[in-house]
């Protein structure tokens, strides 16, 4: 069956044949049953893992508790080789295998990603504690499925990467630059949302930090001696609000005043704003940046302030789809009772992730999953839902579907080839697919 995602038909029809003709269907089913049993057997432990992370929310780059908890989780099974503080202070790596195949054969390294950073003030309002649980559960499940296999088409190993700082800083991008993904062949993770989707477009994001420097003075006694940096910040904010009407519907720009002054009777000498700029295409981002910069500079000119504009974090890219992985994930998900709506609901909103950058260098998927709430991400209600018992069924079902998808690919060289072909296809035509999804 061809994949239909919000009106898009994947350019791909041969999947079911490829699945039927290659590999041993019965063996594959057996492996899928094994992994499901394993995940079910560990369900209390997995829930306690994500609940512990949820109860101790930590901001990007400071996820010490979550890091230690996940490291302990994998270390308790000595068949995993665990590296704490792997390349970043709160990243980790757990690896297992290889299993099957001959000595010296090229190994297929299957990666699962765990995120675990929270948001300021509202805790795990994006459910990253559940992303950690999904990654851990899927990896443990796949290990159970592979453990007794001696005749896989290729030797397989599993790598779990703990990838901190998604909400800020771009932890995955730092890990890419440090070489953490260099030997990974496939990569899987899943993100909580309002509904299940094997693929949903995420757009490019770049951060802009704007600093205005003015001159302090007594605001009542000698205001004419001051240069008001708060006026510059307010004008900048207003300029952007005016600009917004002229932007394309799928572009986004939104920001806050991070520092607005010290006291009403001191003319603010320093203010700081943080803005996020988002577009589906990189070339549009350049246009949006130029327009935003003009707004910020105009505010400086009008008030006599100096302005400094920087982009402190790396750009997050859009996610490249992988039709084969998405299709397999949907088949496996449906077998577990996951419903994939044809049309997006409130979930259709624009968001961004540093997984986008990963999708440009390794074939992978980043499905979204329902967690038994209509609440929206980045709200207190979503925080509550991400810690609730009732999210568990959906979380573990997602982990099973990811792990089952990995089983399909490691058992079937035709599928692995298709996954790699898709990766090349979507990579080459990334602009086309980005604009059309
Ligand atoms: N500074 C990057 C913000 C990324 C953030 N990502 C999400 O909300 C989805 C995954 N947590 C965003 O604002 O899009």
XYZ file of C-alpha atoms and ligand atoms in Angstrom:
451
model
C 0.000 0.000 0.000
C 1.254 3.485 -0.767
C 1.686 5.838 2.099
C -0.603 8.820 2.271
C 0.372 11.577 4.618
C -1.925 14.570 4.529
C -2.569 14.263 0.843
C 0.976 13.321 -0.090
C 1.460 9.973 -1.768
C 4.866 8.544 -1.207
C 6.641 7.819 -4.510
C 6.852 4.245 -3.528
C 4.853 1.113 -4.368
C 7.068 -1.908 -4.022
C 7.336 -2.162 -0.268
C 4.904 -4.979 0.404
C 6.489 -7.094 -2.347
C 9.946 -6.445 -1.031
C 8.779 -7.495 2.417
C 7.104 -10.648 1.205
C 9.874 -11.819 -1.046
C 12.894 -11.341 1.141
C 13.649 -12.467 4.601
C 11.816 -14.968 6.643
C 8.379 -13.555 7.551
C 7.812 -16.095 10.278
C 11.146 -15.442 11.910
C 10.515 -11.735 11.709
C 7.121 -12.123 13.369
C 8.727 -14.212 16.084
C 11.257 -11.451 16.705
C 8.479 -8.872 16.845
C 6.603 -11.002 19.379
C 9.787 -11.325 21.438
C 10.374 -7.603 21.550
C 6.792 -6.881 22.549
C 6.994 -9.405 25.382
C 10.254 -7.868 26.539
C 8.869 -4.306 26.544
C 5.759 -5.480 28.409
C 7.916 -7.293 30.958
C 9.854 -4.071 31.621
C 6.862 -1.731 31.607
C 7.006 -0.759 35.290
C 10.721 -0.079 35.130
C 10.280 1.972 31.942
C 7.463 4.003 33.434
C 9.497 4.640 36.554
C 12.376 5.826 34.332
C 10.272 8.431 32.530
C 8.385 9.394 35.685
C 11.671 10.038 37.478
C 12.875 12.270 34.620
C 9.470 13.990 34.618
C 9.641 14.609 38.376
C 13.074 16.224 38.079
C 12.768 18.574 35.096
C 16.093 19.997 33.933
C 16.814 22.624 31.300
C 18.835 22.065 28.137
C 22.453 21.261 28.871
C 21.796 20.738 32.592
C 20.127 17.327 32.457
C 22.367 15.762 35.105
C 19.690 13.762 36.882
C 18.192 12.432 33.647
C 21.653 11.582 32.303
C 22.590 9.654 35.469
C 19.218 7.880 35.600
C 19.473 6.691 31.998
C 23.099 5.661 32.441
C 22.029 3.600 35.490
C 19.154 2.080 33.520
C 21.467 0.705 30.828
C 24.370 -0.127 33.171
C 22.261 -2.502 35.253
C 22.332 -4.918 32.293
C 25.999 -5.624 31.810
C 25.580 -6.623 28.186
C 25.336 -2.908 27.370
C 28.550 -0.905 27.117
C 27.717 2.464 28.570
C 29.669 5.695 28.162
C 28.479 8.477 30.429
C 29.128 12.134 29.497
C 29.656 10.979 25.921
C 31.105 13.940 23.959
C 28.847 16.372 25.895
C 28.469 16.684 29.677
C 24.883 15.371 29.708
C 24.955 13.064 26.675
C 25.518 9.305 26.933
C 25.989 6.324 24.688
C 24.929 2.729 25.346
C 25.904 0.072 22.824
C 25.165 -3.599 22.449
C 26.342 -6.205 19.952
C 27.202 -6.945 17.221
C 25.237 -10.132 16.931
C 25.341 -12.639 14.066
C 27.507 -12.388 10.940
C 31.186 -13.168 10.553
C 34.153 -11.488 12.166
C 35.122 -8.467 10.064
C 31.741 -8.275 8.259
C 30.401 -4.714 8.011
C 28.009 -4.144 10.902
C 24.595 -2.486 10.679
C 24.407 -0.069 13.590
C 20.828 0.773 14.612
C 20.500 3.968 16.631
C 17.797 5.041 19.083
C 17.740 8.574 20.468
C 16.632 9.687 23.918
C 15.845 13.346 24.602
C 15.275 14.484 28.185
C 15.400 18.267 28.520
C 12.495 20.246 29.972
C 11.169 23.791 29.580
C 11.661 26.722 31.952
C 8.791 27.137 34.396
C 6.541 24.393 33.021
C 8.662 21.252 33.317
C 8.168 18.424 30.822
C 5.592 20.299 28.754
C 6.981 18.775 25.556
C 7.081 15.231 26.967
C 10.793 14.616 26.432
C 10.694 12.265 29.428
C 8.556 10.036 27.195
C 11.023 10.381 24.308
C 13.663 8.977 26.659
C 11.345 6.125 27.595
C 10.519 5.322 23.974
C 14.210 5.247 23.021
C 15.139 3.043 25.960
C 12.171 0.686 25.491
C 12.676 0.315 21.737
C 16.379 -0.447 22.203
C 15.817 -2.964 24.990
C 13.085 -4.573 22.882
C 15.292 -4.828 19.801
C 18.076 -6.372 21.869
C 15.640 -9.056 23.099
C 14.598 -9.754 19.501
C 18.181 -10.049 18.281
C 19.733 -11.870 21.214
C 19.356 -15.399 19.925
C 19.735 -14.678 16.228
C 22.636 -16.322 14.474
C 21.594 -15.964 10.854
C 20.830 -12.349 10.178
C 21.739 -11.050 6.698
C 24.205 -8.652 8.352
C 25.701 -8.406 11.823
C 23.702 -5.913 13.851
C 24.536 -3.691 16.777
C 22.425 -1.243 18.729
C 23.451 2.228 19.834
C 21.389 4.376 22.152
C 22.418 8.016 22.179
C 21.271 10.304 24.940
C 20.885 13.593 23.097
C 20.462 16.545 25.474
C 19.421 20.115 24.798
C 16.786 19.934 22.074
C 14.781 22.897 23.353
C 17.887 25.106 23.346
C 21.458 24.819 22.050
C 20.916 21.961 19.550
C 22.517 19.028 21.357
C 22.194 16.726 18.358
C 24.008 19.223 16.164
C 26.881 19.333 18.633
C 26.906 15.535 18.690
C 26.930 15.417 14.883
C 29.885 17.803 14.828
C 31.672 15.687 17.429
C 31.259 12.566 15.257
C 28.698 10.771 17.438
C 26.568 9.780 14.431
C 29.468 8.805 12.167
C 29.028 5.031 12.545
C 25.223 4.934 12.894
C 23.305 3.524 9.917
C 19.701 4.084 10.916
C 18.199 6.311 13.537
C 14.877 6.142 15.376
C 13.097 8.366 17.853
C 9.509 9.490 18.485
C 7.998 12.659 19.897
C 4.755 13.110 21.866
C 2.088 15.263 20.188
C -1.713 15.352 19.789
C -2.039 12.472 17.357
C -0.058 9.685 15.741
C 1.807 10.452 12.530
C 4.622 8.492 10.941
C 5.869 11.783 9.505
C 5.056 15.402 10.137
C 7.077 18.257 8.653
C 9.227 20.240 11.045
C 10.589 23.555 9.823
C 13.929 25.314 9.971
C 14.574 27.512 12.968
C 17.212 30.086 13.755
C 17.533 32.109 16.918
C 18.402 35.830 16.947
C 19.654 37.571 20.060
C 19.347 41.345 19.903
C 21.075 43.656 22.384
C 20.511 47.405 22.582
C 23.011 49.655 24.315
C 21.826 53.140 25.377
C 22.751 55.483 28.207
C 21.326 55.634 31.732
C 20.016 58.813 33.284
C 17.462 59.846 35.932
C 14.170 59.372 34.083
C 12.498 62.416 35.697
C 15.377 64.752 36.609
C 17.389 64.748 33.364
C 15.756 62.387 30.824
C 17.325 64.351 27.938
C 20.711 62.984 29.024
C 19.611 59.378 28.516
C 19.468 57.064 25.484
C 16.584 54.666 26.073
C 17.376 51.047 25.227
C 13.893 49.958 26.288
C 12.382 52.254 23.665
C 14.584 50.492 21.116
C 13.384 47.083 22.324
C 9.725 48.130 22.203
C 10.132 49.610 18.715
C 11.919 46.459 17.570
C 9.074 44.307 18.897
C 6.512 46.574 17.172
C 8.459 46.614 13.901
C 8.419 42.799 13.853
C 4.673 42.771 14.588
C 4.113 45.069 11.614
C 6.385 42.957 9.413
C 4.386 39.844 10.235
C 1.490 40.808 7.952
C 3.829 40.726 4.972
C 5.269 37.280 5.697
C 4.365 34.053 3.924
C 1.794 31.935 5.799
C 4.271 29.212 6.705
C 6.945 31.576 8.029
C 7.084 32.311 11.742
C 8.796 34.980 13.816
C 8.167 35.339 17.521
C 10.131 36.703 20.430
C 10.364 38.015 23.948
C 12.044 40.885 25.758
C 14.490 39.050 28.019
C 15.869 42.096 29.738
C 13.875 45.337 29.842
C 15.632 47.553 32.353
C 16.186 47.810 36.089
C 13.902 50.478 37.580
C 11.354 53.004 36.261
C 13.448 55.985 37.321
C 16.587 54.786 35.505
C 16.458 55.143 31.743
C 17.412 51.632 30.628
C 20.951 51.550 29.261
C 20.713 47.905 28.172
C 17.964 45.651 26.837
C 17.943 42.238 25.277
C 15.444 40.441 23.042
C 15.344 36.851 21.848
C 13.562 35.967 18.611
C 12.940 32.686 16.790
C 12.768 32.801 12.983
C 11.274 29.816 11.124
C 10.740 28.945 7.480
C 10.316 25.670 5.600
C 13.221 26.468 3.265
C 16.748 27.650 3.945
C 16.610 30.293 1.211
C 13.462 31.763 2.812
C 15.267 31.908 6.123
C 17.851 34.237 4.550
C 15.038 36.565 3.377
C 13.343 36.504 6.755
C 16.626 37.195 8.540
C 17.285 40.222 6.334
C 13.796 41.615 7.008
C 14.084 41.023 10.766
C 17.520 42.578 10.898
C 16.184 45.705 9.157
C 13.509 45.971 11.875
C 16.084 45.663 14.658
C 18.451 48.203 13.097
C 15.636 50.685 12.427
C 14.765 50.632 16.147
C 18.387 51.395 16.982
C 18.466 54.258 14.492
C 15.240 55.785 15.835
C 16.431 55.786 19.448
C 20.142 56.455 19.024
C 21.070 53.104 20.596
C 23.817 50.770 19.483
C 22.600 47.333 18.427
C 24.289 43.947 18.437
C 22.613 41.050 16.610
C 23.859 37.452 16.931
C 22.642 33.906 16.253
C 23.943 32.066 19.303
C 22.760 28.554 18.436
C 23.138 26.548 15.239
C 20.288 26.443 12.735
C 17.917 23.479 13.121
C 17.009 22.009 9.718
C 13.691 20.658 8.490
C 13.202 16.881 8.808
C 13.754 14.868 5.629
C 11.135 12.130 5.312
C 12.017 8.496 4.707
C 9.079 6.888 2.911
C 10.129 3.293 3.511
C 10.702 3.703 7.230
C 7.471 5.694 7.564
C 5.518 3.038 5.720
C 6.968 0.207 7.797
C 6.302 2.181 10.968
C 2.673 2.647 9.944
C 2.203 -1.067 9.168
C 3.723 -2.072 12.476
C 1.822 0.634 14.337
C -1.489 -0.411 12.808
C -0.830 -4.006 13.844
C -0.546 -2.678 17.405
C -3.758 -0.659 17.136
C -2.265 2.756 16.399
C -4.625 4.968 14.415
C -2.997 7.336 11.917
C -5.548 10.061 11.038
C -5.639 11.135 7.396
C -5.934 14.801 8.335
C -3.994 16.693 10.964
C -5.945 18.380 13.761
C -4.517 21.023 16.089
C -1.311 19.072 15.706
C -0.657 20.597 12.279
C 1.225 23.552 13.834
C 4.787 24.410 12.911
C 7.584 23.240 15.149
C 11.270 22.527 14.805
C 13.770 19.985 16.061
C 17.489 19.318 15.897
C 16.554 15.848 14.629
C 16.171 17.685 11.308
C 19.970 17.962 11.094
C 20.300 14.258 11.914
C 17.877 13.390 9.093
C 20.277 15.002 6.601
C 23.145 12.680 7.535
C 21.553 9.365 8.606
C 18.360 7.692 7.328
C 15.824 7.814 10.111
C 12.326 8.570 11.354
C 10.847 10.854 13.969
C 7.165 9.925 14.221
C 4.799 11.779 16.528
C 2.555 9.967 18.984
C -0.664 10.580 20.881
C -0.449 10.397 24.677
C -4.147 10.365 25.604
C -4.681 14.115 25.884
C -5.957 16.930 23.693
C -3.668 19.377 25.499
C -1.093 21.176 23.366
C 2.680 20.930 23.767
C 4.335 23.646 25.844
C 1.361 24.019 28.215
C 0.984 22.990 31.857
C -1.763 20.582 30.840
C 0.672 18.776 28.552
C 3.186 18.543 31.392
C 0.546 16.765 33.460
C -0.301 14.409 30.594
C 3.371 13.523 29.983
C 3.684 12.259 33.560
C 0.355 10.454 33.672
C -0.069 6.690 33.870
C -2.521 6.804 30.962
C 0.231 7.990 28.569
C 2.065 4.713 29.117
C 0.039 2.509 26.792
C 0.675 4.937 23.925
C 4.329 5.450 24.783
C 5.179 1.762 24.922
C 3.110 1.022 21.826
C 5.172 3.611 19.981
C 8.402 2.039 21.246
C 7.204 -1.360 20.007
C 6.330 0.006 16.558
C 9.780 1.636 16.241
C 11.538 -1.519 17.355
C 9.437 -3.680 15.002
C 10.365 -1.351 12.156
C 14.032 -1.863 13.014
C 13.453 -5.643 12.928
C 11.995 -5.377 9.411
C 15.003 -3.468 8.158
C 17.711 -5.561 9.795
C 16.107 -8.792 8.564
C 15.442 -7.698 5.015
C 18.274 -6.393 2.808
C 15.744 -5.208 0.183
C 14.169 -2.940 2.735
C 17.523 -1.662 3.908
C 18.348 -0.815 0.302
C 15.027 1.019 -0.100
C 15.618 2.964 3.108
C 18.999 4.033 1.780
C 17.557 4.861 -1.659
C 14.896 7.043 -0.014
C 17.529 8.787 2.022
C 19.386 9.691 -1.153
C 16.178 10.633 -3.004
C 14.817 12.914 -0.288
C 18.270 14.320 0.339
C 18.694 15.296 -3.304
C 15.151 16.701 -3.552
C 14.945 18.025 -0.012
C 13.741 21.451 -1.091
C 10.933 19.977 -3.161
C 9.762 17.676 -0.391
C 10.086 20.344 2.232
C 7.827 22.755 0.390
C 5.259 20.151 -0.543
C 4.708 18.417 2.765
N 15.328 26.595 20.170
C 14.777 25.470 19.504
C 13.337 25.248 19.819
C 12.866 23.931 19.353
C 11.446 23.705 19.743
N 11.078 22.357 19.482
C 9.855 21.917 19.784
O 9.035 22.592 20.359
C 9.526 20.511 19.377
C 10.300 19.553 20.112
N 10.495 19.800 21.482
C 10.516 24.609 18.958
O 10.210 25.697 19.461
O 10.062 24.239 17.866
